Short mmCIF file of C-alpha atoms in Angstrom, two decimals:
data_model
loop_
_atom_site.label_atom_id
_atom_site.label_comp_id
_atom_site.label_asym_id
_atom_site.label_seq_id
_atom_site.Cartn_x
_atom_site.Cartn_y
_atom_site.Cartn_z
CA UNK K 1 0.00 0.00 0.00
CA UNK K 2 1.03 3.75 -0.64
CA UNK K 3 -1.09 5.36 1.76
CA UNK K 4 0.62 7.19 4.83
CA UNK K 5 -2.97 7.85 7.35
CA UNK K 6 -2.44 6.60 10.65
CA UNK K 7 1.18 5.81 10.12
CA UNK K 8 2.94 6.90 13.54
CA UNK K 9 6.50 7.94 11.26
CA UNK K 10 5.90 8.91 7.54
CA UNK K 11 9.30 9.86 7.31
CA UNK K 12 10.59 6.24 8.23
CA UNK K 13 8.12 4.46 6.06
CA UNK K 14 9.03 6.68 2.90
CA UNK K 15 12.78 6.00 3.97
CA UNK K 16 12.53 2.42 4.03
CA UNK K 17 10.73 2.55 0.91
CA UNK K 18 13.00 4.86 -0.90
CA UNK K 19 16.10 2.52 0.48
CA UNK K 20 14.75 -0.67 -0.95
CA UNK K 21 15.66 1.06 -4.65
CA UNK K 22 18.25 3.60 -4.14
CA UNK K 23 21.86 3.80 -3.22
CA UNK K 24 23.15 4.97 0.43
CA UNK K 25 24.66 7.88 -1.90
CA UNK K 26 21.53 8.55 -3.77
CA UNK K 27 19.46 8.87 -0.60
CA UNK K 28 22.36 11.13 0.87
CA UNK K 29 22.24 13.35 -1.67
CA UNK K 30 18.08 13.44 -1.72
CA UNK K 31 18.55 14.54 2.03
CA UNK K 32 20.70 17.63 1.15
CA UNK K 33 18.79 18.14 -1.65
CA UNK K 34 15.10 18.71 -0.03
CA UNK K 35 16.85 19.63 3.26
CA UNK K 36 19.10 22.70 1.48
CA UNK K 37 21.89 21.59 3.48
CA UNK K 38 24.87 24.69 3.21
CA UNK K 39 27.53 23.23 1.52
CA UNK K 40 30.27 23.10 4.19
CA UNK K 41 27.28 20.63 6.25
CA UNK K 42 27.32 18.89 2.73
CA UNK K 43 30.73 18.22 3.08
CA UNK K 44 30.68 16.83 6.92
CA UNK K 45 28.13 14.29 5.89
CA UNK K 46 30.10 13.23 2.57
CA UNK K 47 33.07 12.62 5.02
CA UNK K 48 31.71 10.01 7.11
CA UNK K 49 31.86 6.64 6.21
CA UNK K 50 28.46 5.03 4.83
CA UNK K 51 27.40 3.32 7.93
CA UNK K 52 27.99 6.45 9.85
CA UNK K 53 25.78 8.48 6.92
CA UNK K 54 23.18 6.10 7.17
CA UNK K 55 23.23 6.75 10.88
CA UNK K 56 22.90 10.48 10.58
CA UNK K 57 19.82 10.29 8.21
CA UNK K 58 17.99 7.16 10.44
CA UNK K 59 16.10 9.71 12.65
CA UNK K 60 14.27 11.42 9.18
CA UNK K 61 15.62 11.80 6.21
CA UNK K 62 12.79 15.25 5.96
CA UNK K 63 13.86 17.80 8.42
CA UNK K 64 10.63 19.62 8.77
CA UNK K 65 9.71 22.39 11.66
CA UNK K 66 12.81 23.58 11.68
CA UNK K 67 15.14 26.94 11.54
CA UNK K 68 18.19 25.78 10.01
CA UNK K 69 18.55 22.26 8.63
CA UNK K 70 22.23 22.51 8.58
CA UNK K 71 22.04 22.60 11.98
CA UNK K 72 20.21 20.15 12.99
CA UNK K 73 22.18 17.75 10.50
CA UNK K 74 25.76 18.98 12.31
CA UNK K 75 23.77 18.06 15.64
CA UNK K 76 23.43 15.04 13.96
CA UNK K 77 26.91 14.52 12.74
CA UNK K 78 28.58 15.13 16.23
CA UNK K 79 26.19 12.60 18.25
CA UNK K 80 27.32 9.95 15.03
CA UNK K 81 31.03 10.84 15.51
CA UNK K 82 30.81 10.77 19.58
CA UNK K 83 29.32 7.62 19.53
CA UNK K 84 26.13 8.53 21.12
CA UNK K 85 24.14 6.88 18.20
CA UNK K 86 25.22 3.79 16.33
CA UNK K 87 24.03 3.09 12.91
#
């Protein structure tokens, strides 16, 4: 099924569904793409290794309600690098 009512995480479901045909590097750049991510953040998340980019996108690969995607996404980055989430 397509349909999204009721479901508790969209963003997951259209992740998992978007993974199942694309790349780890296609869905990266799809993330910085309908996140704008400033290119320096760009850069952070193209230096980590896959499994640690995979990690940083888990939560939601949409950033919505927020200021500045960038940086939530460096948030992201440093709890990744510090070890505080494992992919």
């Amino acid at each position: 099924g397509g349909r999204l009512t009721g479901v508790r995480n969209p963003s997951g479901v259209v992740v998992s569904r978007i993974k199942s045909h694309v790349s780890t590097d296609e869905l990266i750049n799809i993330f910085v793409d309908i996140n704008q991510l400033d290119r320096a953040c760009e850069q952070k998340l193209w230096d980590l290794s896959p499994e640690q980019r995979a990690a940083v996108i888990a939560p939601g690969i949409y950033l919505q309600n927020v200021r500045n995607p960038s940086t939530v996404v460096r948030s992201r980055i440093a709890s990744v690098l510090s070890g505080q989430v494992t992919a």
